[in-house]
XYZ file of C-alpha atoms in Angstrom:
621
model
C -10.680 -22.251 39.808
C -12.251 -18.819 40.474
C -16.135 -18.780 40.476
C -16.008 -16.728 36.884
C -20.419 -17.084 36.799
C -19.943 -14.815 40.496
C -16.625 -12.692 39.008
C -19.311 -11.604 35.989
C -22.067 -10.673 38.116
C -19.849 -8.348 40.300
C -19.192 -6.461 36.824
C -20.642 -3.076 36.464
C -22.479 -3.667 33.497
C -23.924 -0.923 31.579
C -26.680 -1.335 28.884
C -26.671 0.432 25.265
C -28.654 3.260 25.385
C -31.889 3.040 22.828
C -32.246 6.629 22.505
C -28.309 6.717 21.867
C -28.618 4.521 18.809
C -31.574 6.023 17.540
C -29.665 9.476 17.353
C -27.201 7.657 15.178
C -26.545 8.019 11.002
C -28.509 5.308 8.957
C -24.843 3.524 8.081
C -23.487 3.508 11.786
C -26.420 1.999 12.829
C -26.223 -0.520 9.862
C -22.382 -1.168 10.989
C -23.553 -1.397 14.532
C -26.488 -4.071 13.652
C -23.776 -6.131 11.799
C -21.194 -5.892 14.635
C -24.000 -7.352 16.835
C -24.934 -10.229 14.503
C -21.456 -11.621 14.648
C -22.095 -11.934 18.361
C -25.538 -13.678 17.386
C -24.376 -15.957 15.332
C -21.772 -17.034 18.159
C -24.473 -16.928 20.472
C -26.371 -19.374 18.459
C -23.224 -21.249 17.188
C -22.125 -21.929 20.779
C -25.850 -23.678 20.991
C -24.831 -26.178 18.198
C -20.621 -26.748 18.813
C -20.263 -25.823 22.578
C -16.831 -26.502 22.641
C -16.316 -23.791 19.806
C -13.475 -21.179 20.795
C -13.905 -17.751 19.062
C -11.327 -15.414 17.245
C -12.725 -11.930 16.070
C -16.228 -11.242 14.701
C -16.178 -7.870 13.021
C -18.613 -6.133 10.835
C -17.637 -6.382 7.253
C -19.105 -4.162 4.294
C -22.191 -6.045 3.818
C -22.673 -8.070 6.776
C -20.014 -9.626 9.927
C -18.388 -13.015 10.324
C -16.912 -14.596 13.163
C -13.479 -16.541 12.631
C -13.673 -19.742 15.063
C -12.069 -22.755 15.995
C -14.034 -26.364 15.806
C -13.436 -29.909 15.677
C -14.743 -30.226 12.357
C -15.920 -27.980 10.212
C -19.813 -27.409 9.774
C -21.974 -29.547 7.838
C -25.166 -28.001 6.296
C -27.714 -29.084 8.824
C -25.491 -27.685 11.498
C -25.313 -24.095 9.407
C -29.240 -24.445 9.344
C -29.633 -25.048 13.519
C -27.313 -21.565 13.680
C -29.183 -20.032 11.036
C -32.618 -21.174 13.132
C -30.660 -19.963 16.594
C -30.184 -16.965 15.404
C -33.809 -16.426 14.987
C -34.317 -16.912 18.639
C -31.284 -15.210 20.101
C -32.859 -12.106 17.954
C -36.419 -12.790 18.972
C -35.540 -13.040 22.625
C -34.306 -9.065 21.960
C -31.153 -9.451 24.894
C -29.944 -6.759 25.962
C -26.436 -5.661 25.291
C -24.273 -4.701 28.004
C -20.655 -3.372 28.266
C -18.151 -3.602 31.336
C -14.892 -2.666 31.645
C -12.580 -5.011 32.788
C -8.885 -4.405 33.782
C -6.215 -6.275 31.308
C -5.030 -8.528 34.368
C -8.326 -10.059 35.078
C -9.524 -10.325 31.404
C -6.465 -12.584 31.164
C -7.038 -14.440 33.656
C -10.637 -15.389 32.500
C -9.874 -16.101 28.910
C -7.202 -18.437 30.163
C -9.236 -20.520 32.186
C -11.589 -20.434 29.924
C -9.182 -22.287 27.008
C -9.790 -18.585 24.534
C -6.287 -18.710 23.384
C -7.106 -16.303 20.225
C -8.950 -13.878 22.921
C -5.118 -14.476 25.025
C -3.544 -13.568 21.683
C -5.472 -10.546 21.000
C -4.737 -9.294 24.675
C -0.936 -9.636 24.185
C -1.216 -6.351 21.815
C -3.388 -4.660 24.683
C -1.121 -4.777 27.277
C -1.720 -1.979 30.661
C -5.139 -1.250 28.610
C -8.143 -1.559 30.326
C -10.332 -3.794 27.886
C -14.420 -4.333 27.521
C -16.583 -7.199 27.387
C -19.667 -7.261 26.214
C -22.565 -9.770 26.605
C -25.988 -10.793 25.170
C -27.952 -13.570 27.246
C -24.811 -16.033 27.986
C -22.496 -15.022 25.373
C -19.435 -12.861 27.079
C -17.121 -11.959 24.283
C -13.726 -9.305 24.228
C -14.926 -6.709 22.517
C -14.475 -2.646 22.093
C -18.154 -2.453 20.552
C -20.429 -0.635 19.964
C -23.208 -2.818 19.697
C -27.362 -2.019 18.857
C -29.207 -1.869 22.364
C -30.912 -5.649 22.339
C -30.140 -8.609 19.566
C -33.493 -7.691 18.647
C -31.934 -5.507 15.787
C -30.681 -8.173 14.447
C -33.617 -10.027 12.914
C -33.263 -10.031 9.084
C -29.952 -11.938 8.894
C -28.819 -14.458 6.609
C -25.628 -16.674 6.960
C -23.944 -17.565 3.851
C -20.884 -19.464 4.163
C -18.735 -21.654 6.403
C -14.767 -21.854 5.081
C -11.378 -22.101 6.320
C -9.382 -18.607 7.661
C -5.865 -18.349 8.773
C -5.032 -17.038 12.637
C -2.172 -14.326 12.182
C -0.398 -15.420 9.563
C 0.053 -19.113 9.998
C 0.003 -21.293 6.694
C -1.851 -23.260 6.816
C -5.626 -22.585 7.922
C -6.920 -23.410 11.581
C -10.174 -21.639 12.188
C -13.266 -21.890 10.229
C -15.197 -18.503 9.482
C -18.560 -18.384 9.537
C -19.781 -15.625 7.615
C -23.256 -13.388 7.014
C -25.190 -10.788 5.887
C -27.137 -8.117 8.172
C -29.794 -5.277 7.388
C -32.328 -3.381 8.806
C -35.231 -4.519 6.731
C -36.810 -7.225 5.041
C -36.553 -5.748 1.738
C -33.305 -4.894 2.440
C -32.167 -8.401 3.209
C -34.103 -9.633 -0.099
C -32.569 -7.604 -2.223
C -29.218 -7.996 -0.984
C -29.721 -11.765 -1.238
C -30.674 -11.591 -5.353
C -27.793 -9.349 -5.642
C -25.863 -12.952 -4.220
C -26.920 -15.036 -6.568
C -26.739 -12.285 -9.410
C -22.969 -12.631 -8.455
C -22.822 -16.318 -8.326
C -24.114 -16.642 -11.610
C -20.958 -14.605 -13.021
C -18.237 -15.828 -10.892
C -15.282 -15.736 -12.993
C -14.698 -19.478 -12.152
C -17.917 -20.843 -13.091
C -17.766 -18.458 -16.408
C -14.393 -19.714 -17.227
C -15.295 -22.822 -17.714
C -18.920 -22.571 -19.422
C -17.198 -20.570 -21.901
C -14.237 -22.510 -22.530
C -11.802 -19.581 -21.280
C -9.663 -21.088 -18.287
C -9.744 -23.774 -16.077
C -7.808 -24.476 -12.794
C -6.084 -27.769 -11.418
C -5.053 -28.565 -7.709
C -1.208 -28.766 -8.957
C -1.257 -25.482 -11.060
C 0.066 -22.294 -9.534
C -2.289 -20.286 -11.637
C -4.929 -20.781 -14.101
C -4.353 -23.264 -17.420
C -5.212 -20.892 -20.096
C -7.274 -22.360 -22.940
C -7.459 -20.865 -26.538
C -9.826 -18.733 -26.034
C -8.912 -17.261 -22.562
C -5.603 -16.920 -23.824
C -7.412 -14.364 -27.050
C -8.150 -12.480 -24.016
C -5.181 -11.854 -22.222
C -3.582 -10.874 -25.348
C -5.665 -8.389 -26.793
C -5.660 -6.746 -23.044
C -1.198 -6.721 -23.371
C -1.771 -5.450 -27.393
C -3.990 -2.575 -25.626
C -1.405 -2.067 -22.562
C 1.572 -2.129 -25.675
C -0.022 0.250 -27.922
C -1.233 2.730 -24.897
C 2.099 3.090 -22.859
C 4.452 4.577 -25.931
C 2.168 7.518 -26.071
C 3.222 8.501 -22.542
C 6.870 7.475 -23.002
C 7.515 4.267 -21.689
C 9.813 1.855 -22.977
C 9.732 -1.939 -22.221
C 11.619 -4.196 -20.952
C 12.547 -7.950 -20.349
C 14.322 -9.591 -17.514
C 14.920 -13.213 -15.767
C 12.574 -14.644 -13.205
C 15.094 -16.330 -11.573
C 17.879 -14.591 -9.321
C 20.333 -14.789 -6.364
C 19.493 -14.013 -2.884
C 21.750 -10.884 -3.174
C 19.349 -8.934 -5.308
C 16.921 -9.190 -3.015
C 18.986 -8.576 0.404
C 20.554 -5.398 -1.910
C 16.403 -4.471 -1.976
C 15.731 -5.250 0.899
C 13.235 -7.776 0.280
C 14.697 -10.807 1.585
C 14.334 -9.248 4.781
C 10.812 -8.302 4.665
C 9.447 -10.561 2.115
C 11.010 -13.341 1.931
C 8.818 -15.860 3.623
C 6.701 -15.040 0.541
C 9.443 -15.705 -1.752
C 9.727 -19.339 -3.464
C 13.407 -20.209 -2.773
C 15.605 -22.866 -4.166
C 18.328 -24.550 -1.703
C 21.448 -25.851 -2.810
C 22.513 -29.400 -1.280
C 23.476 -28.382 1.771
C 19.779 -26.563 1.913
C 20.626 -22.835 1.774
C 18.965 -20.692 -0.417
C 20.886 -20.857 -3.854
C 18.260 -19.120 -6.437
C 14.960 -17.103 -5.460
C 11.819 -16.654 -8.052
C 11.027 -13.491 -8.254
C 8.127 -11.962 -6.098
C 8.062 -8.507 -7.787
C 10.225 -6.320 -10.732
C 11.302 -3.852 -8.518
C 14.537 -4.477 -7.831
C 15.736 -5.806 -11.474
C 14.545 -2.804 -12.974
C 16.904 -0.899 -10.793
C 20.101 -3.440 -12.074
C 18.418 -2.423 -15.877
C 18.617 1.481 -14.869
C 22.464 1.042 -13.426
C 23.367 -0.656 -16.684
C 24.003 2.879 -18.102
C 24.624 6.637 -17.160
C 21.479 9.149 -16.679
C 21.684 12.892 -17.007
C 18.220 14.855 -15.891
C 17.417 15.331 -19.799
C 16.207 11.905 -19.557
C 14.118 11.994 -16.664
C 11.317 10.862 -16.464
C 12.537 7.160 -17.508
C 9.277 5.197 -17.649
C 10.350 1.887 -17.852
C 7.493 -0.976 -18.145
C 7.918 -4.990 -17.433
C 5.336 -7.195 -17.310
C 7.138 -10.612 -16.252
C 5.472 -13.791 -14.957
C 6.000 -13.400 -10.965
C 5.360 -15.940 -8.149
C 4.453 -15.322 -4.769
C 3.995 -18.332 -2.037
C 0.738 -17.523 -0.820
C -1.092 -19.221 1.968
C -3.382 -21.779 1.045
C -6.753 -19.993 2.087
C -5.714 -16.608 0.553
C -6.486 -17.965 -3.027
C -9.469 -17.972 -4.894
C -9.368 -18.377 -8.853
C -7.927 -15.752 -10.951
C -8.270 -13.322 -7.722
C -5.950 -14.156 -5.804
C -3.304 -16.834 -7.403
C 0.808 -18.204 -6.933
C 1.853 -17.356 -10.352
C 0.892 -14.286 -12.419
C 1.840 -11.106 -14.530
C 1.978 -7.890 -13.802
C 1.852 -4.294 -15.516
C 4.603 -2.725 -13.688
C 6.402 0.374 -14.641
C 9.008 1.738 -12.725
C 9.807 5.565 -13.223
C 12.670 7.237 -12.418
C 12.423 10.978 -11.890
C 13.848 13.454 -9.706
C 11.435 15.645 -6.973
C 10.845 18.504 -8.689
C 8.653 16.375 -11.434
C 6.593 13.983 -9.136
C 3.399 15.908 -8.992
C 3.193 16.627 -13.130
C 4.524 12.591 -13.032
C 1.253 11.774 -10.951
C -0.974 13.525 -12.693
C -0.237 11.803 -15.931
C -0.440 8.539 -14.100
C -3.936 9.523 -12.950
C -5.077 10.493 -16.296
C -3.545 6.892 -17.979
C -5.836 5.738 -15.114
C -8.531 7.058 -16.669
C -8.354 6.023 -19.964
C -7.545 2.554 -18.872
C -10.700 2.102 -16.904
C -12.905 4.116 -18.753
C -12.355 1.425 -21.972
C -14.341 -0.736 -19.764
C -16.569 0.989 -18.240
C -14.990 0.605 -14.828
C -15.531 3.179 -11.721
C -12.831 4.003 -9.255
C -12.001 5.206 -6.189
C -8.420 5.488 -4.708
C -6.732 5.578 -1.154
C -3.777 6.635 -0.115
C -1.793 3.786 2.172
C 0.780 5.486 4.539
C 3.410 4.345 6.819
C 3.185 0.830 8.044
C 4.612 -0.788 11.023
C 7.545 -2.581 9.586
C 9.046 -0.164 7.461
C 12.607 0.881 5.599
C 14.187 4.114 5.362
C 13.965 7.303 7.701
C 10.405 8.784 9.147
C 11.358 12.360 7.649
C 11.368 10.786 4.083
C 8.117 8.830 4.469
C 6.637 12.029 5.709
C 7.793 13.768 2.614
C 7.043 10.987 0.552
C 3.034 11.021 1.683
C 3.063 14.478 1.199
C 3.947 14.770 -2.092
C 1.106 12.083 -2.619
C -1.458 13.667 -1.335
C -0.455 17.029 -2.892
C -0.353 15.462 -6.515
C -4.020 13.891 -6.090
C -4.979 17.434 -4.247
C -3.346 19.006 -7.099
C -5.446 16.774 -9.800
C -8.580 17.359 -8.456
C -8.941 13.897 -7.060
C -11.278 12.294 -3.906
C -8.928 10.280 -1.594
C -9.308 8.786 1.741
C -6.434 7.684 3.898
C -5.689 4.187 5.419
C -3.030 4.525 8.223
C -0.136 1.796 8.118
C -1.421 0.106 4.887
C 1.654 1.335 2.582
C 4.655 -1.138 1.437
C 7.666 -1.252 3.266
C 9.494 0.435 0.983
C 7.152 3.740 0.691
C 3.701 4.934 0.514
C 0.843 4.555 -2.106
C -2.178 5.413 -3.549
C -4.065 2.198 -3.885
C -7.039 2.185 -6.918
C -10.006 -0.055 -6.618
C -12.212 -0.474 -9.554
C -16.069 -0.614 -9.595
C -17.495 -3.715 -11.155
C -20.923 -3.621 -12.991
C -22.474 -5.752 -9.399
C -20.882 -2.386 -7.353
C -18.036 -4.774 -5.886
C -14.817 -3.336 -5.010
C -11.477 -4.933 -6.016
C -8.079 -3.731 -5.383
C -5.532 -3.240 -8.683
C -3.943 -0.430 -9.397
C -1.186 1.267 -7.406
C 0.876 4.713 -7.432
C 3.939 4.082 -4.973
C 5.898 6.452 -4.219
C 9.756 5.145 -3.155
C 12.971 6.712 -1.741
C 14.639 3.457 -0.530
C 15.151 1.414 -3.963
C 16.889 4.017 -5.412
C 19.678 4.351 -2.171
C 19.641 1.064 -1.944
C 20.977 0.365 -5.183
C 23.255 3.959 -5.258
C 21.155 4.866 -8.359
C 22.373 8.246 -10.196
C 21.935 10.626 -12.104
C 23.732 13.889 -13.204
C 21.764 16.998 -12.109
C 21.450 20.049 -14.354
C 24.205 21.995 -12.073
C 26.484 18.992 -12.878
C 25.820 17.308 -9.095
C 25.218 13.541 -9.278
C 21.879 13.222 -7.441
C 19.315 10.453 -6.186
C 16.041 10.125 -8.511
C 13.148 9.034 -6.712
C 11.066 6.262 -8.312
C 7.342 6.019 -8.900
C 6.260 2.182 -8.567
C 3.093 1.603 -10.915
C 0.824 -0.873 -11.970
C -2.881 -0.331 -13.599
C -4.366 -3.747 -14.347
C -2.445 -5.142 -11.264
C -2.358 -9.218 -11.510
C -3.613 -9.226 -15.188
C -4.984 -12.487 -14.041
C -7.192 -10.672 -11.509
C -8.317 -8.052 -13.717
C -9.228 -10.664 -16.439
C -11.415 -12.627 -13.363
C -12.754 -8.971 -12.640
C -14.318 -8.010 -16.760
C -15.487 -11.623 -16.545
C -17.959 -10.539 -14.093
C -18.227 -7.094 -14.805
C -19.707 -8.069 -18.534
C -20.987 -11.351 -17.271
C -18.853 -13.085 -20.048
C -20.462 -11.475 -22.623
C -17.384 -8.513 -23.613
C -17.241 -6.140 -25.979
C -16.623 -6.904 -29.501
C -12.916 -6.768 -29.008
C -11.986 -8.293 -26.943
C -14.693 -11.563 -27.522
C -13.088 -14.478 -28.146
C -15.411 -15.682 -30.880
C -16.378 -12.088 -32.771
C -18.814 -14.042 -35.494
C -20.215 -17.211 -35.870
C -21.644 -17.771 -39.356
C -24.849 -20.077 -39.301
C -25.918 -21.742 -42.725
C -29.218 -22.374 -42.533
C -29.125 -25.471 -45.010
C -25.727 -26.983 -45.321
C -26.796 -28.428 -48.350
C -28.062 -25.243 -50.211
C -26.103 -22.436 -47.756
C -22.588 -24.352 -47.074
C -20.845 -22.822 -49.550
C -22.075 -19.235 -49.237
C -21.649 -19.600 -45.741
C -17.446 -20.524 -46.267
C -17.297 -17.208 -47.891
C -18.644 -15.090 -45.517
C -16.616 -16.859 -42.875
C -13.269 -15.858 -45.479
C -14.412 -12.452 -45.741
C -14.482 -12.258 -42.030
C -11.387 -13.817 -40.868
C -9.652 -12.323 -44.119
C -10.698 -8.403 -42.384
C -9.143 -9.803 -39.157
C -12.661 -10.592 -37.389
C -12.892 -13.954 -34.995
C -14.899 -15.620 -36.742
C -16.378 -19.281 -36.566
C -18.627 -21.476 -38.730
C -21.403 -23.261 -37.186
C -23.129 -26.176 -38.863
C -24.455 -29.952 -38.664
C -27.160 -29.247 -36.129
C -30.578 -27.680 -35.989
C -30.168 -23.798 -37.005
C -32.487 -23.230 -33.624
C -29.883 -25.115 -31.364
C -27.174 -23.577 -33.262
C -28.496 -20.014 -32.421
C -28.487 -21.646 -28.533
C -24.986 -22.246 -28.805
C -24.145 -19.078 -30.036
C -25.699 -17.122 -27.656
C -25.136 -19.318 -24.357
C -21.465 -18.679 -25.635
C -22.519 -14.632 -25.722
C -20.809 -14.361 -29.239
C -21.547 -10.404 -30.015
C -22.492 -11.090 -33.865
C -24.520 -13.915 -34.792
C -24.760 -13.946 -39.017
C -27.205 -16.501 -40.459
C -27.492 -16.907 -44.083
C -30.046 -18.854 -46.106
C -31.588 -18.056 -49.830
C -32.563 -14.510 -49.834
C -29.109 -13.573 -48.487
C -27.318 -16.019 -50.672
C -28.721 -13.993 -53.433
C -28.197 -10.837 -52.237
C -25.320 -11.388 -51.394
C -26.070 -10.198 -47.353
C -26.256 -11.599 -44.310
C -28.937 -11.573 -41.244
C -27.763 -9.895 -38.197
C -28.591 -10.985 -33.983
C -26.774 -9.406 -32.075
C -26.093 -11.003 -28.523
C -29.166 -9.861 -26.048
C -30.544 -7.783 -28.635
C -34.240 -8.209 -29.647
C -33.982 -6.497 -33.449
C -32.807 -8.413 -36.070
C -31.457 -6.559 -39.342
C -30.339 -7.896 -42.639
C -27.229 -6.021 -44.028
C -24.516 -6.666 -46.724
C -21.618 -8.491 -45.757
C -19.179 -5.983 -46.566
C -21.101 -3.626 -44.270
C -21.277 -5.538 -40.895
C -17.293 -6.864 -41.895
C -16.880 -2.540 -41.548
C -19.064 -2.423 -38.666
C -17.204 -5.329 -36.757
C -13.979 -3.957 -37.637
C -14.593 -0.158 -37.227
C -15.664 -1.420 -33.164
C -12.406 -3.517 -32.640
C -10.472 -0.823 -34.139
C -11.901 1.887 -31.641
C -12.495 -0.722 -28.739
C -16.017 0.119 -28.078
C -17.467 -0.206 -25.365
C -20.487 -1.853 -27.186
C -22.328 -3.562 -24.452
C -25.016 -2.934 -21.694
C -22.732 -2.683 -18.156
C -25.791 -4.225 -16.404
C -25.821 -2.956 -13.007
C -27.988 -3.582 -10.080
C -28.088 -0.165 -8.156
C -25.033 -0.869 -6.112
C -25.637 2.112 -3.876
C -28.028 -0.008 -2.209
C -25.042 -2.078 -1.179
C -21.928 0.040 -0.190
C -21.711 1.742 2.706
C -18.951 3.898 2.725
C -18.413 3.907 6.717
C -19.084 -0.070 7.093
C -15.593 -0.494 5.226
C -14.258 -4.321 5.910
C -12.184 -5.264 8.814
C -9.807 -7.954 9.005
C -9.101 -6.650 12.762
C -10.360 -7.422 15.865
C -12.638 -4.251 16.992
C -10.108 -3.404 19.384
């Protein structure tokens, strides 16, 4: 075996420059610092599991982790001796130095070396020459840059150790260690409250303290209790009595189909590995679930004749779809097998796409802006594996970016992220902790509709192509549901609470009955409203506010006479006492105008986001 120790020292390594990185922007070197912690934490790692073999270690949006592949996975002492390593890899400030190596050799040494991701990652690099960079021992593949010495990399945290999949295998190999990185002390404290800030409201934790959803290793999805379910309703009555106002119609079809829908879409091709398929005896695919309502929608439009009077033809579905996705992908209501979708599919023809878009982008708004949600959109271009001809992708993006350019809109572009089918502008909502989560999408398509020989008749009597627009605003209504969980911290707006009112008798002897009739009068003016009794009125009020129920209405003699009740309001100091029939108005006047009726609590999330230290799923290369 070649004497690699010798082979490295021939290198011509070259150090970071100091005065290089100081010249830098505050969020490159912030990126730079986190790059370099991933190769910290390996340093240290290595320390702990020496026969660890390493995947890719990028810089993420508010720290770096380092995908790798060990016996066994961690256990918590072992995360505290990296944690502890890390501390004096960073102390010893090692320099960081860069050679270039030519693809040949850099094969040659991962291979003997048993780095089969590093092999794998050099396939796609092929008559490049490559760079390796090293701290101390460490020698990883790597296009950099780094910070000048592992000395910038002090106040670092580690957070998690949990399974990741290597290039799209199922089921997961590799375990990644993940972190946070800043450039200060008070930095790295107040990014660590903002941690546990968003562990207290994880969606999955909420769920179940307040009896919304829970989830079970054999359930594709979330099991929906009664008052989760309250929820997802009044979010489809606001989706139903929104869309008619812009002119969309809804529809209904199966989940179930033959393969030939989806080889007519072209799906099967490109999806289909996703799909959930069921095999007739001999085990060929007989029946496939649905992944998406694309293509039905287009058998729905063919059902009839279309002249251009009719266009636009905004046609909405929101059917229960399945996707087979792996294992380590899913994470509550985030990211699940089975959920629902607010698709619309327009038809139009060219001339009315960027008056189409603009609409879309104003339905946007008034979506979001009912919950007091912040967004920012992208738009996803050509990817690798794609349908159709270049020229009509290229027109396709243009008329994109034109509409958004058109509406006044900020955009950025993300090279090779679009669907197969066409481009899109992706939509990411802001939650109240400054967290980023992908939902809504604009696609633009020209293959559907030739696919499927849709028509319609022109106004010079020419049977023409329309185009369709692709569109979706909650997404996964499961995911947006997980999303206002944490947004309002479980405690929503008075419409869309589960529990609206809980009526507390002070004395169920004297109070009962009055009690009863305020609960009528509630329920009766189409409030959610509960009566609470049997235990103290002190651990009653608890209850009702560990539950975050917006009104909390306690009667006892004086309002028994007067015929009023005393008002708390959920996280409100002031206390009122008002008649009944004016906080029945009050409660219904809210649900009737969905207001937004409680404190967004945020925790200066421009502290956190760094626009230019956007996550990276790739290897820096």
């Amino acid at each position: 075996m070649k004497d690699w120790d010798r082979w490295l020292q021939e290198r011509e390594w070259s150090p970071v420059q100091p005065e290089e990185f100081r010249a830098l922007p505050a969020d490159e070197k912030l990126r730079r610092i986190r790059h370099s912690a991933a190769h910290v934490m390996a340093t240290a790692l290595r320390q702990v599991r020496p026969g660890a073999r390493f995947a890719i270690g990028p810089a993420t949006e508010h720290g770096f982790f380092y995908d790798v592949r060990l016996d066994a996975p961690l256990t918590p002492e072992e995360i505290k001796a990296v944690q502890e390593g890390m501390g004096q890899v960073a102390k010893a400030k090692q320099p960081f130095e860069v050679a270039v190596v030519p693809h040949a050799e850099a094969v040659e040494y991962f291979r003997d070396k048993g780095e089969q991701y590093k092999l794998d990652i050099l396939e796609k690099l092929v008559d490049q020459t490559v760079t390796f960079y090293r701290n101390g021992d460490f020698v990883d593949l790597c296009a950099g840059p780094h910070v000048p010495d592992t000395g910038f990399c002090h106040y670092v945290k580690l957070l998690a150790a949990s399974p990741a999949h290597w290039r799209g295998e199922q089921n997961p190999s590799l375990q990644r260690v993940s972190g946070t990185a800043w450039d200060s002390k008070d930095a790295l404290k107040n990014y660590l409250a903002f941690v546990e800030e968003a562990k207290a409201r994880d969606h999955r934790v909420l769920g179940a303290a307040l009896d919304l959803f829970s989830f079970h290793p054999w359930a594709a999805s979330a099991l929906w209790h009664p008052k989760g379910l309250i929820i997802r309703n009044e979010l489809g009555r606001f989706w139903r009595e929104l869309q008619p106002e812009y002119g969309y119609v809804e529809i209904l079809n199966p989940v179930l189909y033959k393969p030939e829908l989806f080889h007519q879409s072209g799906h099967w091709e490109n999806y289909h590995e996703d799909m959930f398929i069921v095999r007739d005896q001999e085990g060929d695919p007989d029946w496939a679930i649905k992944p998406m309502n694309c293509p039905d929608t287009m058998l729905y439009y063919k059902t009839s004749a279309h002249s251009y009077r009719e266009l636009p033809l905004r046609v909405a579905e929101s059917q229960v779809l399945h996707r087979n996705e792996v294992t380590g992908a899913l994470h509550g209501l985030m990211r699940t097998r089975s959920f629902v979708q607010d698709d619309a599919h327009i038809f139009l023809a060219p001339e009315q796409v960027q008056d189409e878009i603009r609409q879309l982008l104003e339905l946007v708004d008034r979506f979001y802006s009912v919950f007091g949600l912040q967004y920012s959109m992208k738009l996803s271009t050509r990817p690798e594996k794609f349908m159709g001809e270049i020229e009509q992708w290229n027109a396709a993006e243009l008329a994109l970016k034109e509409a958004m350019e058109a509406a006044g809109r900020e955009y950025w572009v993300d090279e090779g992220d679009g669907a197969f089918y066409g481009p899109k502008i992706d939509i990411s909502i802001q939650d109240s902790l400054g967290r980023k989560w992908q939902c809504g999408t604009i696609q633009l398509d020209f293959q559907l509709p030739q696919r499927f020989e849709l028509e319609y008749m022109a106004q010079d009597g020419t049977r023409q192509t329309p185009i369709v627009i692709h569109r979706a605003i909650f997404g996964s209504l499961e995911r947006f549901v997980g999303v206002i969980v944490e947004h309002f911290a479980g405690a929503f707006p008075v419409w869309l609470a589960p529990v609206q009112a809980v009526v507390l008798p002070i004395s169920d002897e004297k109070h009962l009955e009055y009690a009863q009739e305020v609960t009528a009068r509630l329920r009766k003016a189409g409030v959610r409203a509960e009566l609470a009794q049997y235990e103290s009125l002190n651990y009653r009020i608890r209850q009702a506010e560990k539950q975050k129920v917006p009104y909390i209405l306690v009667v006892g003699d004086r309002e028994q006479e007067e015929r009023t009740t005393a008002v708390r309001r959920h996280k409100v100091k002031e206390q009122r006492v008002a008649p009944v029939a004016d906080v029945v108005l009050e409660i219904s006047d809210k649900v009737k105008s969905r207001e937004l009726d409680v404190h967004v609590a945020t925790m200066a999330a421009a502290k956190f986001v760094e626009p230019s230290a956007a996550t990276t799923e790739e290897n820096p290369y």
